[in-house]
Short mmCIF file of N, CA and C in Angstrom, two decimals:
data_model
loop_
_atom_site.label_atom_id
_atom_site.label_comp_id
_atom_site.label_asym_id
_atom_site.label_seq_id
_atom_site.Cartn_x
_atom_site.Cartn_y
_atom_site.Cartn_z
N UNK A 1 -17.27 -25.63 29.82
CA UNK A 1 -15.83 -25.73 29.68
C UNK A 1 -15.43 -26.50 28.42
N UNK A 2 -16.03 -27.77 28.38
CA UNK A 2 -16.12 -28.40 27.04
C UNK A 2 -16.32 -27.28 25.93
N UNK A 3 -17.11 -26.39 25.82
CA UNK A 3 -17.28 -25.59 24.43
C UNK A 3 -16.42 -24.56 24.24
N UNK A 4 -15.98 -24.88 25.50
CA UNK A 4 -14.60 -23.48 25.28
C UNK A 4 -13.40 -24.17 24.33
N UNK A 5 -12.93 -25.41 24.98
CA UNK A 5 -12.01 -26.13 24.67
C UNK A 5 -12.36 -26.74 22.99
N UNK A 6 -13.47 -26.72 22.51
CA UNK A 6 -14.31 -26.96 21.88
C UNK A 6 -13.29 -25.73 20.49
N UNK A 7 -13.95 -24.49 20.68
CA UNK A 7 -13.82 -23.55 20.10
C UNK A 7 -11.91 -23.41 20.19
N UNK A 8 -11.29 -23.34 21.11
CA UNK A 8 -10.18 -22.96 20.91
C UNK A 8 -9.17 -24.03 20.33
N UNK A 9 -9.83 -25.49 20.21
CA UNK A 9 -9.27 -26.31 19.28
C UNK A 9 -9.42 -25.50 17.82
N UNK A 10 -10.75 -25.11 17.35
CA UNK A 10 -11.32 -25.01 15.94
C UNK A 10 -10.44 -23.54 15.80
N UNK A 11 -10.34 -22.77 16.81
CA UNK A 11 -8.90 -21.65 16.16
C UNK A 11 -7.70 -21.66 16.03
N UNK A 12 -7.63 -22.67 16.69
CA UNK A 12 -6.23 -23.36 16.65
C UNK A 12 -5.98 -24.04 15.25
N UNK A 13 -6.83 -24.67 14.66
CA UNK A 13 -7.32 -25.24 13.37
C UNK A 13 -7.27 -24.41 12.25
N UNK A 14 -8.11 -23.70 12.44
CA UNK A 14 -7.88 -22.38 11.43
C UNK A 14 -6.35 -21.21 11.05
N UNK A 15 -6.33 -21.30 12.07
CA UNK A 15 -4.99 -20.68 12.21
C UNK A 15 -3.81 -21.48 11.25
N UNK A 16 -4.06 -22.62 11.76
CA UNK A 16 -2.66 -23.54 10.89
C UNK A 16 -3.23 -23.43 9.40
N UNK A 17 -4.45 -23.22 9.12
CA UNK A 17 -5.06 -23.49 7.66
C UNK A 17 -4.47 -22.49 7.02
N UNK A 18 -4.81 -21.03 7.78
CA UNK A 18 -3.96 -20.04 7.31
C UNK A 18 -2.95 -19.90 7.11
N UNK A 19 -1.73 -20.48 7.85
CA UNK A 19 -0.69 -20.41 7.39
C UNK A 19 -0.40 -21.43 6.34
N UNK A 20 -0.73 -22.83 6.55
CA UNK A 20 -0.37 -23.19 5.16
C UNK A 20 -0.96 -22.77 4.11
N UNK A 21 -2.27 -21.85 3.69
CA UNK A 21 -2.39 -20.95 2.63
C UNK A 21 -1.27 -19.90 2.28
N UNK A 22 -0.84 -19.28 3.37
CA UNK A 22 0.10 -18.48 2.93
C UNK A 22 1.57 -19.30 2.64
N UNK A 23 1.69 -20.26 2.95
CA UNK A 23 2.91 -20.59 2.82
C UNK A 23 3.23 -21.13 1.49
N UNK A 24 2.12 -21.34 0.67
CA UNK A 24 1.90 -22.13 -0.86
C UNK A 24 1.37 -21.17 -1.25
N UNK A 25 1.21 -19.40 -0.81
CA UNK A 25 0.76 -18.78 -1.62
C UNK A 25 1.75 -17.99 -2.24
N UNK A 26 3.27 -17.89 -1.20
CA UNK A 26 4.23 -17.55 -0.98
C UNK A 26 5.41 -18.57 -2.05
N UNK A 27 5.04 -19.67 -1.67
CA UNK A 27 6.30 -20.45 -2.85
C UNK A 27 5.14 -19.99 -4.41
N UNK A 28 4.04 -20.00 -4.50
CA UNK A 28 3.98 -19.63 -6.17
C UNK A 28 4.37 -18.32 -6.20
N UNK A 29 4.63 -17.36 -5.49
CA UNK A 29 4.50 -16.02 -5.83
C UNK A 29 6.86 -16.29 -6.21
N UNK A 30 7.36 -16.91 -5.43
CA UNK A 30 8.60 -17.95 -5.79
C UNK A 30 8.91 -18.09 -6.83
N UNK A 31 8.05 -19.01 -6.92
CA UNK A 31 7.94 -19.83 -8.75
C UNK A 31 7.96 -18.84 -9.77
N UNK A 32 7.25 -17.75 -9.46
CA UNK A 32 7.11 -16.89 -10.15
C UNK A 32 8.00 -15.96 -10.51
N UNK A 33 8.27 -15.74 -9.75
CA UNK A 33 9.74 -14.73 -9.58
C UNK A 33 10.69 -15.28 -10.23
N UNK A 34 10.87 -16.90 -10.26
CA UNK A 34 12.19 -17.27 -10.45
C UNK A 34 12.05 -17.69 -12.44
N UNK A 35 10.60 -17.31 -13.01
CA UNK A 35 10.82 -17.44 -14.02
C UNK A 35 10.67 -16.47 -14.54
N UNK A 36 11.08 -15.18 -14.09
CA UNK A 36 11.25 -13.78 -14.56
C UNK A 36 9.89 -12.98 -15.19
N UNK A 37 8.45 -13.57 -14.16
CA UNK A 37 7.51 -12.57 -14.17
C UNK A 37 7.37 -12.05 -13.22
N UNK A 38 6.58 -10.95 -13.70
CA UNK A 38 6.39 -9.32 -12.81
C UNK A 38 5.64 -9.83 -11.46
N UNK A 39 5.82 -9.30 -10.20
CA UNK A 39 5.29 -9.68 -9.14
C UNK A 39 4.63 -8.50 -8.40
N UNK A 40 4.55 -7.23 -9.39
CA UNK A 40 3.70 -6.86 -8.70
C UNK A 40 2.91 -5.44 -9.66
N UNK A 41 2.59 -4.03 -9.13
CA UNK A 41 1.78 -3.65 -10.77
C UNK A 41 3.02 -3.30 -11.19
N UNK A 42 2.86 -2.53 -12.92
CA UNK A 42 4.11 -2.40 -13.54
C UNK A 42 4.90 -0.81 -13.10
N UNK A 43 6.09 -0.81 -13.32
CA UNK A 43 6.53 0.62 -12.89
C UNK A 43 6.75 1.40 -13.61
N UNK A 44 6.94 2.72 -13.60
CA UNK A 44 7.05 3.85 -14.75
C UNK A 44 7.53 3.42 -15.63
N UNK A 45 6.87 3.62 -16.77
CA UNK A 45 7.27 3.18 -18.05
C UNK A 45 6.99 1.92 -18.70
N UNK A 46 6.41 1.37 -17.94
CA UNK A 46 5.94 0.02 -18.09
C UNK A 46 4.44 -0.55 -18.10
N UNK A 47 3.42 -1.34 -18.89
CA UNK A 47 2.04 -1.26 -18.26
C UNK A 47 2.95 -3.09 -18.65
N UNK A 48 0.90 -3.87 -17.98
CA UNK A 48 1.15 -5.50 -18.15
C UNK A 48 -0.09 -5.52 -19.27
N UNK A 49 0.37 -6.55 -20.45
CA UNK A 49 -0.36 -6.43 -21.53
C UNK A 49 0.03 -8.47 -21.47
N UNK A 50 -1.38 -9.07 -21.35
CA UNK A 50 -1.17 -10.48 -21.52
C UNK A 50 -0.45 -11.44 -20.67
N UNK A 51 0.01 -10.39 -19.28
CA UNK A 51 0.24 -11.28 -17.91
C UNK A 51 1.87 -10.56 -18.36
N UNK A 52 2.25 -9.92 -18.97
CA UNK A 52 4.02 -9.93 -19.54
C UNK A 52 4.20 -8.69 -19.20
N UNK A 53 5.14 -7.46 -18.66
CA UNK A 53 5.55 -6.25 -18.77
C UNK A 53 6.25 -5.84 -19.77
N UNK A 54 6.00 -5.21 -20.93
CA UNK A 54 6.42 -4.55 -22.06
C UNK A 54 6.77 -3.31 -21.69
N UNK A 55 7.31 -2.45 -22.17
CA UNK A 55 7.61 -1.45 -22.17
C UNK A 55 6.13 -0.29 -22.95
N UNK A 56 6.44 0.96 -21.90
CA UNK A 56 4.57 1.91 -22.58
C UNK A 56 5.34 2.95 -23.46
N UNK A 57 4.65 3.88 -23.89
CA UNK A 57 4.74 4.82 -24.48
C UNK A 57 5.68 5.78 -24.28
N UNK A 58 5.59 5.95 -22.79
CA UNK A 58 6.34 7.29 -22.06
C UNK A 58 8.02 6.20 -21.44
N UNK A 59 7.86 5.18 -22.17
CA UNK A 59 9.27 4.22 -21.55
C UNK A 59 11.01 5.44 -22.18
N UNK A 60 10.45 5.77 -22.99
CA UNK A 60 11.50 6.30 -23.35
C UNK A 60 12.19 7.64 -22.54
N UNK A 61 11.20 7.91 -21.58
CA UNK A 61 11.61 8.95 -20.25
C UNK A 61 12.29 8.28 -19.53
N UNK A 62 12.52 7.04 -19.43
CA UNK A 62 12.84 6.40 -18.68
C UNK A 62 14.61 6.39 -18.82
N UNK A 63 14.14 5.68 -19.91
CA UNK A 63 16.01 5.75 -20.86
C UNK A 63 16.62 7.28 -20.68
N UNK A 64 15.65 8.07 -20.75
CA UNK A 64 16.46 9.65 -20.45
C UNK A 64 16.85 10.15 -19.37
N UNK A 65 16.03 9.72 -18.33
CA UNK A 65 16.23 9.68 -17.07
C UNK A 65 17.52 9.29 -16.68
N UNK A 66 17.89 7.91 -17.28
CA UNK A 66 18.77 7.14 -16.78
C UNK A 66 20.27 7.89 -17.57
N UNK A 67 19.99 8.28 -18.91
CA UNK A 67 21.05 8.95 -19.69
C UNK A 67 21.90 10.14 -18.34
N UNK A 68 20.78 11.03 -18.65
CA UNK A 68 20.66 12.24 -17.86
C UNK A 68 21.69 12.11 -16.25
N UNK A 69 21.03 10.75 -15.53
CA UNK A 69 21.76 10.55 -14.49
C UNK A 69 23.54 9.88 -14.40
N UNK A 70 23.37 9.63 -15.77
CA UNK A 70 24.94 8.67 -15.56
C UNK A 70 25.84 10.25 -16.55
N UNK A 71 25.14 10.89 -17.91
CA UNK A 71 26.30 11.22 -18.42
C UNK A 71 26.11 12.66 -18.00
N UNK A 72 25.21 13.62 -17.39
CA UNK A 72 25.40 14.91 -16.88
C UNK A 72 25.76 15.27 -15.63
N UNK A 73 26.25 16.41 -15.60
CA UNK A 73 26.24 16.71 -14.45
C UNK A 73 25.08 17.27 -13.63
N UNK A 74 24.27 16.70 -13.01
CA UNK A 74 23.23 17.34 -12.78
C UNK A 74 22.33 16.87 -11.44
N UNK A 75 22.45 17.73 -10.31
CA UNK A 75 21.80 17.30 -8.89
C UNK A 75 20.95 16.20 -9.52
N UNK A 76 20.43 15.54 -7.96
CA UNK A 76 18.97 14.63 -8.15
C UNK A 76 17.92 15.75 -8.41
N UNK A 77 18.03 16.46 -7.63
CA UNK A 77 16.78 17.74 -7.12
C UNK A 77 16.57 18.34 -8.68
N UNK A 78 17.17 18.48 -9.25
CA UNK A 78 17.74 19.33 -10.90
C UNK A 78 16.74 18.29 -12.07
N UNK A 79 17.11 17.05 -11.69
CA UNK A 79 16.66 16.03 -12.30
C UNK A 79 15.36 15.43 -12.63
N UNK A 80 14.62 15.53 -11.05
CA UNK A 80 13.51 15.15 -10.32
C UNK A 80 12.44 16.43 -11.35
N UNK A 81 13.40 17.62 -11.26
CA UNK A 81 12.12 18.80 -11.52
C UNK A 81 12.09 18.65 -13.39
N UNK A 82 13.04 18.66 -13.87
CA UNK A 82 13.45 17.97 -15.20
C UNK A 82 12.05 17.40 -16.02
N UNK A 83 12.09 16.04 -15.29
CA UNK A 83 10.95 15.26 -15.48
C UNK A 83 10.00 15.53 -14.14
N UNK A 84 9.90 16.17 -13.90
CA UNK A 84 8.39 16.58 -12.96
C UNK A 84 8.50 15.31 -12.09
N UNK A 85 9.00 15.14 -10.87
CA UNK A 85 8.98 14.06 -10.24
C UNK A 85 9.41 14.28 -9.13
N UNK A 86 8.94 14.12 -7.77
CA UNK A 86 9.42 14.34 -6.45
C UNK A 86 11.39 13.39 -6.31
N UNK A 87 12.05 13.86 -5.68
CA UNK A 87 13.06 13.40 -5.35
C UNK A 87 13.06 12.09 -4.94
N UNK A 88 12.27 11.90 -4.25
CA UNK A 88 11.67 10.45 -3.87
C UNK A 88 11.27 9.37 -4.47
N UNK A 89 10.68 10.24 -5.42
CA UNK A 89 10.29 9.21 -6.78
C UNK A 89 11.43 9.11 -7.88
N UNK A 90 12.20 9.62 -8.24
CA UNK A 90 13.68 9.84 -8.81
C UNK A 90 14.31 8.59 -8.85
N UNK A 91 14.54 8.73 -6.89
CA UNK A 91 15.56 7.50 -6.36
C UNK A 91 14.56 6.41 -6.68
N UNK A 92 13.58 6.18 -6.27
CA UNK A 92 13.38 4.99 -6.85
C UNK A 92 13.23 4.49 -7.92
N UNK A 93 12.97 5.19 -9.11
CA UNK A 93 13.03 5.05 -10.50
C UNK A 93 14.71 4.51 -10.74
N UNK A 94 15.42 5.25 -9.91
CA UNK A 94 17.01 5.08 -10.23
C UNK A 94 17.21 3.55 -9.47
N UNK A 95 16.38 3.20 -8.61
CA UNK A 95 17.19 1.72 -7.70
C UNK A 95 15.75 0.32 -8.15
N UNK A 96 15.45 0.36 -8.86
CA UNK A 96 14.00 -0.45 -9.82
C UNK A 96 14.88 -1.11 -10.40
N UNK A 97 14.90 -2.47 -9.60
CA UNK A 97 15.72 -3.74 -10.76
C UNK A 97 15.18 -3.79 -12.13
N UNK A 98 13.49 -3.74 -12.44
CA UNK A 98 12.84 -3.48 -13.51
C UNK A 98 13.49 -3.31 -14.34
N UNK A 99 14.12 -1.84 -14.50
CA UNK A 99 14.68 -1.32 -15.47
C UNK A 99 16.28 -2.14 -15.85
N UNK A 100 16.63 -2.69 -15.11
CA UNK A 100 18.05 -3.52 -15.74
C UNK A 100 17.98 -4.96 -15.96
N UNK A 101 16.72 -4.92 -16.15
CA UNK A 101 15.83 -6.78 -17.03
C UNK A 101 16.04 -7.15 -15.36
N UNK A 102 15.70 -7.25 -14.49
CA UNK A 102 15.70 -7.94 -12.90
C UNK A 102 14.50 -8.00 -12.28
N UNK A 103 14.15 -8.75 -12.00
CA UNK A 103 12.71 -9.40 -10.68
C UNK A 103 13.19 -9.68 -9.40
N UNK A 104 12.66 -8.88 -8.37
CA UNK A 104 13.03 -9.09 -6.93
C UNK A 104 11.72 -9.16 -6.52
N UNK A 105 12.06 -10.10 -5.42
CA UNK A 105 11.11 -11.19 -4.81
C UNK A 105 11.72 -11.51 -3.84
N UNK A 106 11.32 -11.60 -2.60
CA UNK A 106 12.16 -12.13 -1.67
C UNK A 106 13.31 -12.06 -1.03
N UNK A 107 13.83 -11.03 -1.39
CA UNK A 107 15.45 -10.61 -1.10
C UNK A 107 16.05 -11.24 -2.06
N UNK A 108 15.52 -12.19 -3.72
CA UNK A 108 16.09 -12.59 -4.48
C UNK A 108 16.30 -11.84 -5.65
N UNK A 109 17.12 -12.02 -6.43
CA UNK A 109 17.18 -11.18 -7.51
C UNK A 109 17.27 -12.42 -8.79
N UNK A 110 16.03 -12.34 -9.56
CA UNK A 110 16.27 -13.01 -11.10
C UNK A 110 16.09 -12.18 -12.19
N UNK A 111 16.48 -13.03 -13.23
CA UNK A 111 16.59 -12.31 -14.87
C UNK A 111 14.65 -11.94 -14.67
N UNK A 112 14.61 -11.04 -15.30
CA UNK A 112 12.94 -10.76 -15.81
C UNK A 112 12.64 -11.55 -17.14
N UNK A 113 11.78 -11.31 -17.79
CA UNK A 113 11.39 -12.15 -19.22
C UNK A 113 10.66 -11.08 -19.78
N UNK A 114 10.89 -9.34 -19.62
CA UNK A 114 10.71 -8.21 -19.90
C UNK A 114 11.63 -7.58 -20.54
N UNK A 115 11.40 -6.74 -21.37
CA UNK A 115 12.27 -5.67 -22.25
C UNK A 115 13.46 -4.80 -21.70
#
């Protein structure tokens, strides 16, 4: 009985270890966010070169994309096939704080330190 009580102290132990790992793994990922780096890989149009998100090669689809959606008239579905891209992938290209200098983290929204 002792080694039971034994053991379910030491998971009990572990358990809290874990969470305070995550909980300080969680305020740097914070910290991070709040000084406008990338938190996670980069998104269309974008690679990470030196820990920073710059803008790639094909960024300028991006800007057309976005042209395309504000000054034509032109379905999503119209759009999506345009640039070869599921509808799905469209909308999210269209709702990517990324693209309007923004870092979300947390249900927070900060400036990025990106192009």
């Amino acid at each position: 009985m002792a080694e039971i009580d034994e053991l379910k102290k030491e998971i009990e132990r572990l358990n809290q270890k874990i969470n305070e790992k995550g909980e300080n793994q969680k305020k740097g990922m914070i910290e991070k966010a709040l000084k406008g780096d990338i938190m996670s890989r980069a998104p269309f149009g974008y690679i990470i070169q030196d820990k920073k998100l710059i803008p790639a090669q094909n960024f300028a689809e991006i800007e057309e994309i976005f042209q395309d959606f504000l000054n034509n008239k032109i379905s999503l579905r119209q759009l999506a096939q345009k640039h070869q891209l599921s509808v799905n992938g469209l909308k999210k290209i269209l709702t990517i704080f990324t693209y309007i200098g923004k870092i979300k983290f947390n249900n927070q929204i900060n400036d990025g330190n990106h192009e």
